[in-house]
Tab-separated table of C-alpha atoms and ligand atoms in Angstrom:
chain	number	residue	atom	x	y	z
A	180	UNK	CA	0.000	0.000	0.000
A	181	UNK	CA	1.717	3.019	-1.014
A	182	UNK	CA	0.687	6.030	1.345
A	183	UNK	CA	2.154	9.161	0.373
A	184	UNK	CA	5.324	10.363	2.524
A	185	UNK	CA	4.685	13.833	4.413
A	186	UNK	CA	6.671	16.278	5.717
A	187	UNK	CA	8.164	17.542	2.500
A	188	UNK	CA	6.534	21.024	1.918
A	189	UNK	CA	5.430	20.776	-2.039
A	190	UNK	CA	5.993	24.003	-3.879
A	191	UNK	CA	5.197	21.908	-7.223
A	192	UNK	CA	3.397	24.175	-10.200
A	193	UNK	CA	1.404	26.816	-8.216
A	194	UNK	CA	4.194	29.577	-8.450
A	195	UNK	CA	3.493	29.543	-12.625
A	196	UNK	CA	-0.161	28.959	-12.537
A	197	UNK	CA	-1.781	30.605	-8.835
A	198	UNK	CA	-1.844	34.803	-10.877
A	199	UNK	CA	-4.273	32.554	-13.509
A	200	UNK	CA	-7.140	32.468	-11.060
A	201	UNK	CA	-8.090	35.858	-9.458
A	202	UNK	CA	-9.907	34.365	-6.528
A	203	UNK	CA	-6.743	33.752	-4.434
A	204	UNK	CA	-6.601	37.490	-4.214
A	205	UNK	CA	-9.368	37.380	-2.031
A	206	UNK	CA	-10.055	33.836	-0.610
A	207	UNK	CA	-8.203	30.149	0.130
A	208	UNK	CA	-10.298	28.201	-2.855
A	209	UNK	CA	-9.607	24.656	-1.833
A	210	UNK	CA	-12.954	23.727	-3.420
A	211	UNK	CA	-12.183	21.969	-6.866
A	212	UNK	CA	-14.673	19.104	-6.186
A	213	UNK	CA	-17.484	21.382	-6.466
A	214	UNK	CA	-16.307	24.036	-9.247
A	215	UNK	CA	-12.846	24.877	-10.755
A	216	UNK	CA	-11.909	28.150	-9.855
A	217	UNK	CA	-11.903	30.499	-12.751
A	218	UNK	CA	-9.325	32.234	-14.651
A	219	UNK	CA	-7.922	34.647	-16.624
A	220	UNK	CA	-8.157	32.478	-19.955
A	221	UNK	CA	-11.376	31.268	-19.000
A	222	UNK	CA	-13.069	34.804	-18.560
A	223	UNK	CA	-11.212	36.110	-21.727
A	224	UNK	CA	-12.885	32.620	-23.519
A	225	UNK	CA	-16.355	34.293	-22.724
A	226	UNK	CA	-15.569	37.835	-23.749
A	227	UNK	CA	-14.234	36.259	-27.157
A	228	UNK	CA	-17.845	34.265	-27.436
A	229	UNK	CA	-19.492	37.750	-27.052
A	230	UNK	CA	-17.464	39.747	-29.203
A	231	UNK	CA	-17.836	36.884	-32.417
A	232	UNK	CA	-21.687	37.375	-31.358
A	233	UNK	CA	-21.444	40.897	-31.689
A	234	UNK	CA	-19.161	41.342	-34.551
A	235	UNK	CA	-20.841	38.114	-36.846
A	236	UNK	CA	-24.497	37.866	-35.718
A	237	UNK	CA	-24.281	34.755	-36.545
A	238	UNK	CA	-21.323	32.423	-37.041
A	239	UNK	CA	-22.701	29.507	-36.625
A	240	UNK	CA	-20.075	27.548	-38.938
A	241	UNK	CA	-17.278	29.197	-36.644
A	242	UNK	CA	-19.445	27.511	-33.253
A	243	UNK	CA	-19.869	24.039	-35.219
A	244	UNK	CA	-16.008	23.928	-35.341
A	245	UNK	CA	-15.787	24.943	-32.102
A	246	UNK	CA	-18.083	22.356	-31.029
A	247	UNK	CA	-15.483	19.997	-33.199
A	248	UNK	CA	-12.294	21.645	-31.379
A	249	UNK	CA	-13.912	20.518	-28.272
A	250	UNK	CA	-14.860	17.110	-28.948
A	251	UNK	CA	-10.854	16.700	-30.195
A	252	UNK	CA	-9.784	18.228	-27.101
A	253	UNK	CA	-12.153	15.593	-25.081
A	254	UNK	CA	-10.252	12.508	-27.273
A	255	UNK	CA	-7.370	13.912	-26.655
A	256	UNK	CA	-7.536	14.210	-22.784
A	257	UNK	CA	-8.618	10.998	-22.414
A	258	UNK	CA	-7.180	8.601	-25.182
A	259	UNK	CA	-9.741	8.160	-27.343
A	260	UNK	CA	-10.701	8.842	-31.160
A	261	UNK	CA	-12.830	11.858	-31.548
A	262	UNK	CA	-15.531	9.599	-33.504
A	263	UNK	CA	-16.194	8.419	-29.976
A	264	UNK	CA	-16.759	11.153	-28.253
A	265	UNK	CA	-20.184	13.101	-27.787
A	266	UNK	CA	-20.583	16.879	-27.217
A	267	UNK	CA	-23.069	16.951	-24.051
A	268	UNK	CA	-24.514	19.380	-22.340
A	269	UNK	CA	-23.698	17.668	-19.089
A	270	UNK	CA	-22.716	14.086	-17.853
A	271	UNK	CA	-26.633	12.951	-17.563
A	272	UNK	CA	-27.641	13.685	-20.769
A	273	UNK	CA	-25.320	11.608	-22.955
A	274	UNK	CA	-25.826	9.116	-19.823
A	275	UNK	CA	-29.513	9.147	-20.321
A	276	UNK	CA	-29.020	8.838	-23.848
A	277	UNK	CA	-27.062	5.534	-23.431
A	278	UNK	CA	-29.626	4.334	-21.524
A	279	UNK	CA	-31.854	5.134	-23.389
A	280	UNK	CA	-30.557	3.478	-26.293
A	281	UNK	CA	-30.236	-0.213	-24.308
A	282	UNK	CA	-32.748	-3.044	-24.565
A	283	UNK	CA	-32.830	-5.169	-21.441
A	284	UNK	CA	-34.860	-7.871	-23.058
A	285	UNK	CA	-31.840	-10.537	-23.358
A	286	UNK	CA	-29.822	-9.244	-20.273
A	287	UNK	CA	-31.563	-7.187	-17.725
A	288	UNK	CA	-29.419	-6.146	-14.746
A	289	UNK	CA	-27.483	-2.514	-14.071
A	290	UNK	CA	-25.158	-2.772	-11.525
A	291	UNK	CA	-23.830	0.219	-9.683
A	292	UNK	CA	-22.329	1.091	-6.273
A	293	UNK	CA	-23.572	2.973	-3.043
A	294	UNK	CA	-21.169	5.801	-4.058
A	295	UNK	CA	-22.358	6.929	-7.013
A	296	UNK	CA	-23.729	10.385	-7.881
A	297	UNK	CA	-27.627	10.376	-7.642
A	298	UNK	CA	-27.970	11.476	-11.770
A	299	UNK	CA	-26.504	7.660	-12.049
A	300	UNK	CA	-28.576	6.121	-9.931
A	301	UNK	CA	-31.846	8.150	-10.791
A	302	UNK	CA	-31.501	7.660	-14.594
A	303	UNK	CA	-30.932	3.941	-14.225
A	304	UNK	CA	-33.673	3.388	-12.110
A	305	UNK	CA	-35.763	5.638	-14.600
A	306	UNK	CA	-35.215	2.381	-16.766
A	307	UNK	CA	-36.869	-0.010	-14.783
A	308	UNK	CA	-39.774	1.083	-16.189
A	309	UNK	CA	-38.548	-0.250	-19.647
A	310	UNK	CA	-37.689	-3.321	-17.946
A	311	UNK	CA	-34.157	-2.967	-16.306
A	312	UNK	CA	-33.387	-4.422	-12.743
A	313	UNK	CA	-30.947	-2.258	-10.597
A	314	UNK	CA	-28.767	-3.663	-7.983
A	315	UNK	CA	-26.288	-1.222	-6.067
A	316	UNK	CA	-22.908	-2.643	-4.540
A	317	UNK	CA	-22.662	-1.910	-0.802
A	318	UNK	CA	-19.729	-0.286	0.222
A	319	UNK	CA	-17.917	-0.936	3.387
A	320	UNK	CA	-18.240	1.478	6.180
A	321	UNK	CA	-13.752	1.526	6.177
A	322	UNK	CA	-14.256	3.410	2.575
A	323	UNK	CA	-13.625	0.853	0.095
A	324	UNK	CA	-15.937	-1.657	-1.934
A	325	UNK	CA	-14.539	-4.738	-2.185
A	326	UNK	CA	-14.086	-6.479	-5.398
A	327	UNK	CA	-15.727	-9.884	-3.920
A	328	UNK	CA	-18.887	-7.641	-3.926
A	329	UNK	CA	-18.855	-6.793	-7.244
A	330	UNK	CA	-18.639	-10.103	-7.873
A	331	UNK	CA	-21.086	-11.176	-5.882
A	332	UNK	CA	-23.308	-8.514	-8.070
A	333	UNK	CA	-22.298	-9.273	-11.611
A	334	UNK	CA	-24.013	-12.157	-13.089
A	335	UNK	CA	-24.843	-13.466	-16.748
A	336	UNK	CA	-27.861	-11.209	-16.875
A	337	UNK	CA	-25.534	-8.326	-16.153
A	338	UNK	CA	-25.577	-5.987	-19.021
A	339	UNK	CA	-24.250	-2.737	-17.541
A	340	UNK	CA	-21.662	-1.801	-14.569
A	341	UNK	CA	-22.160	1.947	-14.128
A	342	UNK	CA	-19.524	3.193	-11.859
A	343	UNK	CA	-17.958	6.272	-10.946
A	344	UNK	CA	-14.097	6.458	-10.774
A	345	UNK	CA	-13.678	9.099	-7.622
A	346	UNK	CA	-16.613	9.200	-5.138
A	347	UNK	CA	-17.784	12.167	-4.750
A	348	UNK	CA	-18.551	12.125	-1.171
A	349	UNK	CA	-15.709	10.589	0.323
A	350	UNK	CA	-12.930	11.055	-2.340
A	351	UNK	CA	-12.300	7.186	-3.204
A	352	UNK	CA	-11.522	5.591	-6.197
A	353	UNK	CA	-12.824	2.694	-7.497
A	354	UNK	CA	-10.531	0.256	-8.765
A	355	UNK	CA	-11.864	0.428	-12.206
A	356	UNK	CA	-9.370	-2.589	-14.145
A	357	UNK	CA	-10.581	-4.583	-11.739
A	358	UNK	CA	-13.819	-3.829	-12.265
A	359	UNK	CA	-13.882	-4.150	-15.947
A	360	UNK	CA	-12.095	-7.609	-16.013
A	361	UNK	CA	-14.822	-9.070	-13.952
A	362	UNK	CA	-17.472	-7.313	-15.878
A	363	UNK	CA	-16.016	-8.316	-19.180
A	364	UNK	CA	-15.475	-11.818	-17.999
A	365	UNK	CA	-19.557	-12.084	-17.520
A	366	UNK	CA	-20.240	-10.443	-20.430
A	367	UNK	CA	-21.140	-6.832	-19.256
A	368	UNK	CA	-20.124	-3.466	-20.294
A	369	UNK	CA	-18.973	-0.478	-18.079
A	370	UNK	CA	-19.615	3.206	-18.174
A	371	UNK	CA	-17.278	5.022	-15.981
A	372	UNK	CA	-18.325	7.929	-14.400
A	373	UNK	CA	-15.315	10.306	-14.548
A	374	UNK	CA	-16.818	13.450	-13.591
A	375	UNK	CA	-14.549	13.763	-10.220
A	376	UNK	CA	-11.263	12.503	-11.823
A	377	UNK	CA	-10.716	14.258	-15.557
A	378	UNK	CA	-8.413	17.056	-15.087
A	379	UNK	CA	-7.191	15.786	-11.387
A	380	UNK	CA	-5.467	12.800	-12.646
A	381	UNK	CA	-4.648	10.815	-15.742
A	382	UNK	CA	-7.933	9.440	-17.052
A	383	UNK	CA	-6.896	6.645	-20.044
A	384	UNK	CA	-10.149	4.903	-21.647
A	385	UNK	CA	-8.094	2.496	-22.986
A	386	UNK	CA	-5.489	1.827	-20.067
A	387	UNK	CA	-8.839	1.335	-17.831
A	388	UNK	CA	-10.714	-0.609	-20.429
A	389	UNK	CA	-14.189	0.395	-19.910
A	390	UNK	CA	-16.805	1.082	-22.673
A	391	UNK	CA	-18.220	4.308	-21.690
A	392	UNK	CA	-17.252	7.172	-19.989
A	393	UNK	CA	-18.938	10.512	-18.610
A	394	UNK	CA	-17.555	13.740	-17.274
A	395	UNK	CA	-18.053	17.677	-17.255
A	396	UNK	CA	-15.700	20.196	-17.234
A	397	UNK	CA	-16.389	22.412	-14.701
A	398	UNK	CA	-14.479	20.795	-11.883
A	399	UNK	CA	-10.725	19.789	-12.392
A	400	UNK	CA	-10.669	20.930	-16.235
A	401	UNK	CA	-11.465	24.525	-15.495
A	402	UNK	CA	-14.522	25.098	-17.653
A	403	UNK	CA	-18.001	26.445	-16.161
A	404	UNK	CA	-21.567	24.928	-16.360
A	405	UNK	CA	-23.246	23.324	-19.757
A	406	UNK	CA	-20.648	21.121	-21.125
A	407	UNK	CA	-19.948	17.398	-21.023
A	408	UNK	CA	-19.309	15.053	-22.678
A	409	UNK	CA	-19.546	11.136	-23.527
A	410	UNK	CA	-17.125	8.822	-24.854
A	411	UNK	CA	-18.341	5.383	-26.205
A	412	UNK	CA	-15.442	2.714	-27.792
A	413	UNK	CA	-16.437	2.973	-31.346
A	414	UNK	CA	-17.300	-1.051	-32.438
A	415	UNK	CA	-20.313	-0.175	-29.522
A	416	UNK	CA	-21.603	3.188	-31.267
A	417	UNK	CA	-23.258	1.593	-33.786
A	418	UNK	CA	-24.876	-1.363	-31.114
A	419	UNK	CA	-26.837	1.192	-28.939
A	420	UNK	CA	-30.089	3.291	-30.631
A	421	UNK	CA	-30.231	6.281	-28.419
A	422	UNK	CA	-34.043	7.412	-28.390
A	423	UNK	CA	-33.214	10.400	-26.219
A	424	UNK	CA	-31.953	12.187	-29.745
A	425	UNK	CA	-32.132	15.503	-31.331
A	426	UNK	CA	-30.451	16.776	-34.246
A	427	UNK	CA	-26.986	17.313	-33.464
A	428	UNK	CA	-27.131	13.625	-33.305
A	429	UNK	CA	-28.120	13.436	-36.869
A	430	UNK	CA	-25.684	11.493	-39.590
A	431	UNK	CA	-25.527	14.980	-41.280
A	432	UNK	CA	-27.166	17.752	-39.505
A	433	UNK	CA	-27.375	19.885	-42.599
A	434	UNK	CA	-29.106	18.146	-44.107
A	435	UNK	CA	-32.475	19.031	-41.779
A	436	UNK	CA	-34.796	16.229	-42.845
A	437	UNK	CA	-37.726	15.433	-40.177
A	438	UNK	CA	-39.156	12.755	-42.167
A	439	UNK	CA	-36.787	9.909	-40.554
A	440	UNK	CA	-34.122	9.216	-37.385
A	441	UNK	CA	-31.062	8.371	-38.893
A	442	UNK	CA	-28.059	8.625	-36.163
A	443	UNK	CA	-24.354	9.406	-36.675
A	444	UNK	CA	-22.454	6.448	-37.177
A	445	UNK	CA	-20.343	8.059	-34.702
A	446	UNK	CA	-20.379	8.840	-31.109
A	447	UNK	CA	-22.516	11.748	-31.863
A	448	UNK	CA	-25.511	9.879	-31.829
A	449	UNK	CA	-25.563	10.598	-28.150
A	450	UNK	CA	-25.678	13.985	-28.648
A	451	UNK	CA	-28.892	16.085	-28.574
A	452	UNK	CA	-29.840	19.764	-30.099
A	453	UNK	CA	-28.456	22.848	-29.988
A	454	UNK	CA	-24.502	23.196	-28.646
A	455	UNK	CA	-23.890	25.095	-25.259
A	456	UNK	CA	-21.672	27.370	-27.432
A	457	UNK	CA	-20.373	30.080	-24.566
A	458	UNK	CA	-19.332	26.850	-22.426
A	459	UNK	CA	-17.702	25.295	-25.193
A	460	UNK	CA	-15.683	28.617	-25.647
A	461	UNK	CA	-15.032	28.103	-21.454
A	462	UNK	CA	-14.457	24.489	-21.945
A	463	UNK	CA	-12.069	24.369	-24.624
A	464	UNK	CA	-10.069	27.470	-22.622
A	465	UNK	CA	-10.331	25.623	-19.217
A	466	UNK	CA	-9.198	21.973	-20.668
A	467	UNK	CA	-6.086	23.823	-23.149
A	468	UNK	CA	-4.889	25.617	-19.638
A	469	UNK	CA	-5.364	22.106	-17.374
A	470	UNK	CA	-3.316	20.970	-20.355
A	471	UNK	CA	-0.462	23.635	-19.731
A	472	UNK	CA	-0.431	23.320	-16.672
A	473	UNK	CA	0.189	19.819	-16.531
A	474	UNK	CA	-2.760	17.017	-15.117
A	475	UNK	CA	-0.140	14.152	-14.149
A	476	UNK	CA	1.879	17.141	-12.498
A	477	UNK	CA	-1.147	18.478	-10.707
A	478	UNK	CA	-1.754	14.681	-9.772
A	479	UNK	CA	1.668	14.850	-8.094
A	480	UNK	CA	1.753	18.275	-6.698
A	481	UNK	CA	-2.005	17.204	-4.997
A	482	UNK	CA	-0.703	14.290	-3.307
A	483	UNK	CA	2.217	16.177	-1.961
A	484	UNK	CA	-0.285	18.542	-0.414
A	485	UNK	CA	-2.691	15.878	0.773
A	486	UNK	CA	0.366	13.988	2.457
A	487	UNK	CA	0.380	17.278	4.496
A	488	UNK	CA	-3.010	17.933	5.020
A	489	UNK	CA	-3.294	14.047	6.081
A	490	UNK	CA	-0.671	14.540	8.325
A	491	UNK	CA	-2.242	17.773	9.930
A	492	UNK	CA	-5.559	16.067	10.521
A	493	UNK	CA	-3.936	13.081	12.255
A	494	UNK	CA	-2.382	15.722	15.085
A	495	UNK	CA	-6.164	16.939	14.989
A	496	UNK	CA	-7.478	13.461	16.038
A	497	UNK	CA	-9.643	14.054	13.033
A	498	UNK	CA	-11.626	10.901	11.519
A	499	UNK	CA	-11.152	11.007	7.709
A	500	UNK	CA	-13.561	9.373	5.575
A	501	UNK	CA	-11.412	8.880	2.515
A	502	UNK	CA	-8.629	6.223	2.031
A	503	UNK	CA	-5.283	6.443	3.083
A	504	UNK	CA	-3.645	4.733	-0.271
A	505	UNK	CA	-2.661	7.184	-2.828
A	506	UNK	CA	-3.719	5.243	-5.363
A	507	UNK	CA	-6.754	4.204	-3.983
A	508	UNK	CA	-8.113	7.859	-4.015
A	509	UNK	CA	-8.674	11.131	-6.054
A	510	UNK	CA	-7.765	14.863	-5.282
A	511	UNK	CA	-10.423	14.970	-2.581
A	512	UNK	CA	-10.216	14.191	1.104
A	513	UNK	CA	-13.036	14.290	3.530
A	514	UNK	CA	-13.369	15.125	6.822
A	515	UNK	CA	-16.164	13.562	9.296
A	516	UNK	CA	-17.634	16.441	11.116
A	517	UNK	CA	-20.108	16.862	13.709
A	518	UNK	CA	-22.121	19.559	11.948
A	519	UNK	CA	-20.805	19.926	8.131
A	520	UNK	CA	-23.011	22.468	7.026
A	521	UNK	CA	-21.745	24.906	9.994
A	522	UNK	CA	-17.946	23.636	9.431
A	523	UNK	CA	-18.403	24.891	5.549
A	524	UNK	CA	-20.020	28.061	6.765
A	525	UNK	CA	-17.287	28.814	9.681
A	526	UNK	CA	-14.572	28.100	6.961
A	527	UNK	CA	-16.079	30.652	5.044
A	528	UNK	CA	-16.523	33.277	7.367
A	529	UNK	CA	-12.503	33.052	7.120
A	530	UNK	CA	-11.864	32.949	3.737
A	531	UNK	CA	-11.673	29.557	2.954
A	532	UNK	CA	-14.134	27.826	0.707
A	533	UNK	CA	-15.140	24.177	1.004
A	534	UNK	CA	-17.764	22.197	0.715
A	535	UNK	CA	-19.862	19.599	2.116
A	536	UNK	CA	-22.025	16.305	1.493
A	537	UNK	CA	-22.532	13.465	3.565
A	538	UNK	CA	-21.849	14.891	6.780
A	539	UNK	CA	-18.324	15.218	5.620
A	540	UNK	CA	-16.479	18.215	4.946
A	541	UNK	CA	-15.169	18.355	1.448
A	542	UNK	CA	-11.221	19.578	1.128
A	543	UNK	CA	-10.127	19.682	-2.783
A	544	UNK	CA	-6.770	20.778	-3.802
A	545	UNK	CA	-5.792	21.411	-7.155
A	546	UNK	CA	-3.216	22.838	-9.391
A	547	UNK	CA	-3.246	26.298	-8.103
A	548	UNK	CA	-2.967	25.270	-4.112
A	549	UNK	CA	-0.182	26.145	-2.078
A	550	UNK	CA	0.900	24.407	0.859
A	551	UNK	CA	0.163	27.484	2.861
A	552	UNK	CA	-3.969	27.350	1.885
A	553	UNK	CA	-3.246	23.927	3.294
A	554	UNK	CA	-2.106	25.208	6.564
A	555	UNK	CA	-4.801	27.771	6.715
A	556	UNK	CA	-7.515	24.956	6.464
A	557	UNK	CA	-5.790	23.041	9.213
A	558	UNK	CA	-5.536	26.021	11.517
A	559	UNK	CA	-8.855	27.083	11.564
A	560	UNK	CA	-10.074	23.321	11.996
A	561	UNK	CA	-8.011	23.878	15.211
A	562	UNK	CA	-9.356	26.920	16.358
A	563	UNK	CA	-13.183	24.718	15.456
A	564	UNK	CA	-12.156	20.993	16.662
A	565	UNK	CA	-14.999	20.851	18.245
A	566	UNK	CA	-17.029	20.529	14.609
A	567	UNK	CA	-14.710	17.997	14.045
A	568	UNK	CA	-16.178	14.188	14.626
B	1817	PLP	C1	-19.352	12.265	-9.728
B	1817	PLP	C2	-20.303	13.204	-10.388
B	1817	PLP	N1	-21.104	12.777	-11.371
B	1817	PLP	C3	-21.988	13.589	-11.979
B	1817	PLP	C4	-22.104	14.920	-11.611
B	1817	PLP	C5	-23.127	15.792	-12.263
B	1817	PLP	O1	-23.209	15.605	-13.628
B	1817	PLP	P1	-24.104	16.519	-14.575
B	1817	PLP	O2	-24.778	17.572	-13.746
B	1817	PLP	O3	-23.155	17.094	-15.572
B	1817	PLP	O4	-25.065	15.611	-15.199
B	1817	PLP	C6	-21.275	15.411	-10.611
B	1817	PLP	C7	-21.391	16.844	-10.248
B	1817	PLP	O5	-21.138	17.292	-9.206
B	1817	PLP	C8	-20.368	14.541	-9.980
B	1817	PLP	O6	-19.581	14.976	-8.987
């Protein structure tokens, strides 16, 4: 088990990035989990969308290729062809169109885990009214889900695994190799939730092997609200019928015929209508800065500062609700509290932004941290230990 070593103070890539993102000026954003924080290139990104508005009425060729420079940038970031990636306007909605798009006449199980976001669970369970029969993998109270109970889950009537990579509400990841061996042994496919790992870590569909993937980029790749997107491996594309559609889904969307659904024979057939075009603008901005900044450098400079904030909260006698092994969790860390909603609002009374879910409070470094907004978070849980569980 490889647990990061503390006590080195990580300097790592803030001193390049940290002027990018005007907030510091004003506040300790640790707070990644919930939004990026935004910066320079991402607020220029929107005052370039409104000047091409202004200046072109309306270029909608330009915003078609931009819709195409973000689905390369989406391949690119995680490994993939663009013809397998869809332009979304959030995780759910090229989730719901996979769904959508599955028959569970021949195989009629979903599988997915206690820790997944509720838009997962609440869009497969929306399909057992066309038939499908969820089950949700129990997670152990220590933070981890065993493999033995996914395989005590996965059957021969399996057909999907849906499950996310980082938890969202106590920072762990899912070993998702393992996952997908087992899954692919019986038959079934796996979508991988990504939303809380693209941008904080390496994310490589074909190093993890799964068959779908969802994420947004508002959160570790920098971009705001109104952008996703979906990646399918391409010999699937053409095996799943979404009937959550629209015409950006279209084999040629020029070509405006209503008299018939014919789908790209490409992952944009789980795409819908109109393109958020101001967040692609943001999107594309947010994911080319993640990009210069450096994600498997932010992955290391994070750890570094984690090792230290782990090692704070230990001489806080603070119970931490996310695993210890560096490899068994994301960029978040969270801390049992007595009253989270009061622990996020005392933090923010002195500058520091967090957040909370599960009675946990929600500590997410990223690129831009120091070791100092670190040490700021541990010294007003200090002068608070008492909100601490
Ligand atoms: C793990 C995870 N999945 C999904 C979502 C939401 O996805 P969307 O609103 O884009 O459908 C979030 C957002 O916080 C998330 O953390």
């Amino acid at each position: 088990m490889a647990v990061e070593k503390a006590g080195v103070r990580p300097r790592g890539l803030t001193p390049s990035c940290r002027h990018r993102f005007p907030i510091f000026e004003q506040r300790v954003y640790i707070n990644s989990c919930s939004q990026g924080a935004l910066s320079d290139a991402v607020r220029a990104s929107y005052e370039h969308y409104l000047a091409d508005w202004d200046e072109h009425g309306a270029p909608w060729e330009y915003w078609v290729e931009r819709g195409e420079a973000a689905r390369s940038a989406f391949a690119g970031l995680i490994n993939a062809a663009p013809d397998e990636v869809a332009v979304t306007t959030s995780l759910s909605a090229g989730v719901s169109a996979l769904a959508s798009g599955l028959r569970f006449a021949r195989r009629s199980k979903v599988v997915l885990t206690d820790w997944e976001f509720p838009t997962i669970g609440q869009i497969w369970h929306a399909q057992e009214a066309r038939g499908a029969r969820v089950v949700h993998v129990p997670a152990e109270a220590d933070g981890t889900i065993p493999l033995e109970h996914f395989a005590g889950a996965i059957d021969d009537d399996t057909l999907i695994v849906s499950i996310t990579h980082i938890c969202y509400r106590n920072g762990a990841m899912v070993d998702v190799p393992a996952v997908v061996e087992l899954a692919h042994e019986r038959g079934a496919l796996v979508l991988l939730d990504a939303f809380q790992s693209v941008g904080s870590l390496p994310v490589d569909v074909r190093a993890l092997g799964v068959d779908f993937l969802g994420a947004g980029v508002l959160k570790y790749l920098l971009g705001s609200a109104g952008l996703g997107f979906f990646y399918c491996r391409r010999d699937l594309v053409e095996r799943v019928w979404p009937t959550q559609t629209g015409w950006f889904a279209d084999e040629n969307i020029f070509a405006m015929d209503h008299t018939d659904y014919s789908p790209a024979h490409t992952a944009a057939r789980f795409q819908s209508g109109t393109p958020p075009v101001p967040s692609i603008y943001a999107g594309i901005a947010g994911i080319e800065l993640m990009q210069e900044i450096g994600i498997p450098a932010t992955r290391e400079h994070v750890n570094a500062l984690n090792a230290h904030l782990f090692e704070g909260l230990d001489d806080l006698g603070a119970a931490v609700a996310t695993p210890r092994a560096v490899e068994r969790r994301g960029a978040l860390v969270c801390v049992k509290s007595t009253d989270a909603n009061e622990l996020v609002a005392t933090l923010g009374r002195e500058g520091i932004v967090t957040s909370e879910r599960d009675g946990n409070l929600r500590i997410s470094a990223h690129c831009y941290n120091t070791v100092e907004d670190v040490d700021a978070v541990l010294a007003s849980l200090r002068r608070h230990r008492e909100l601490l569980a």
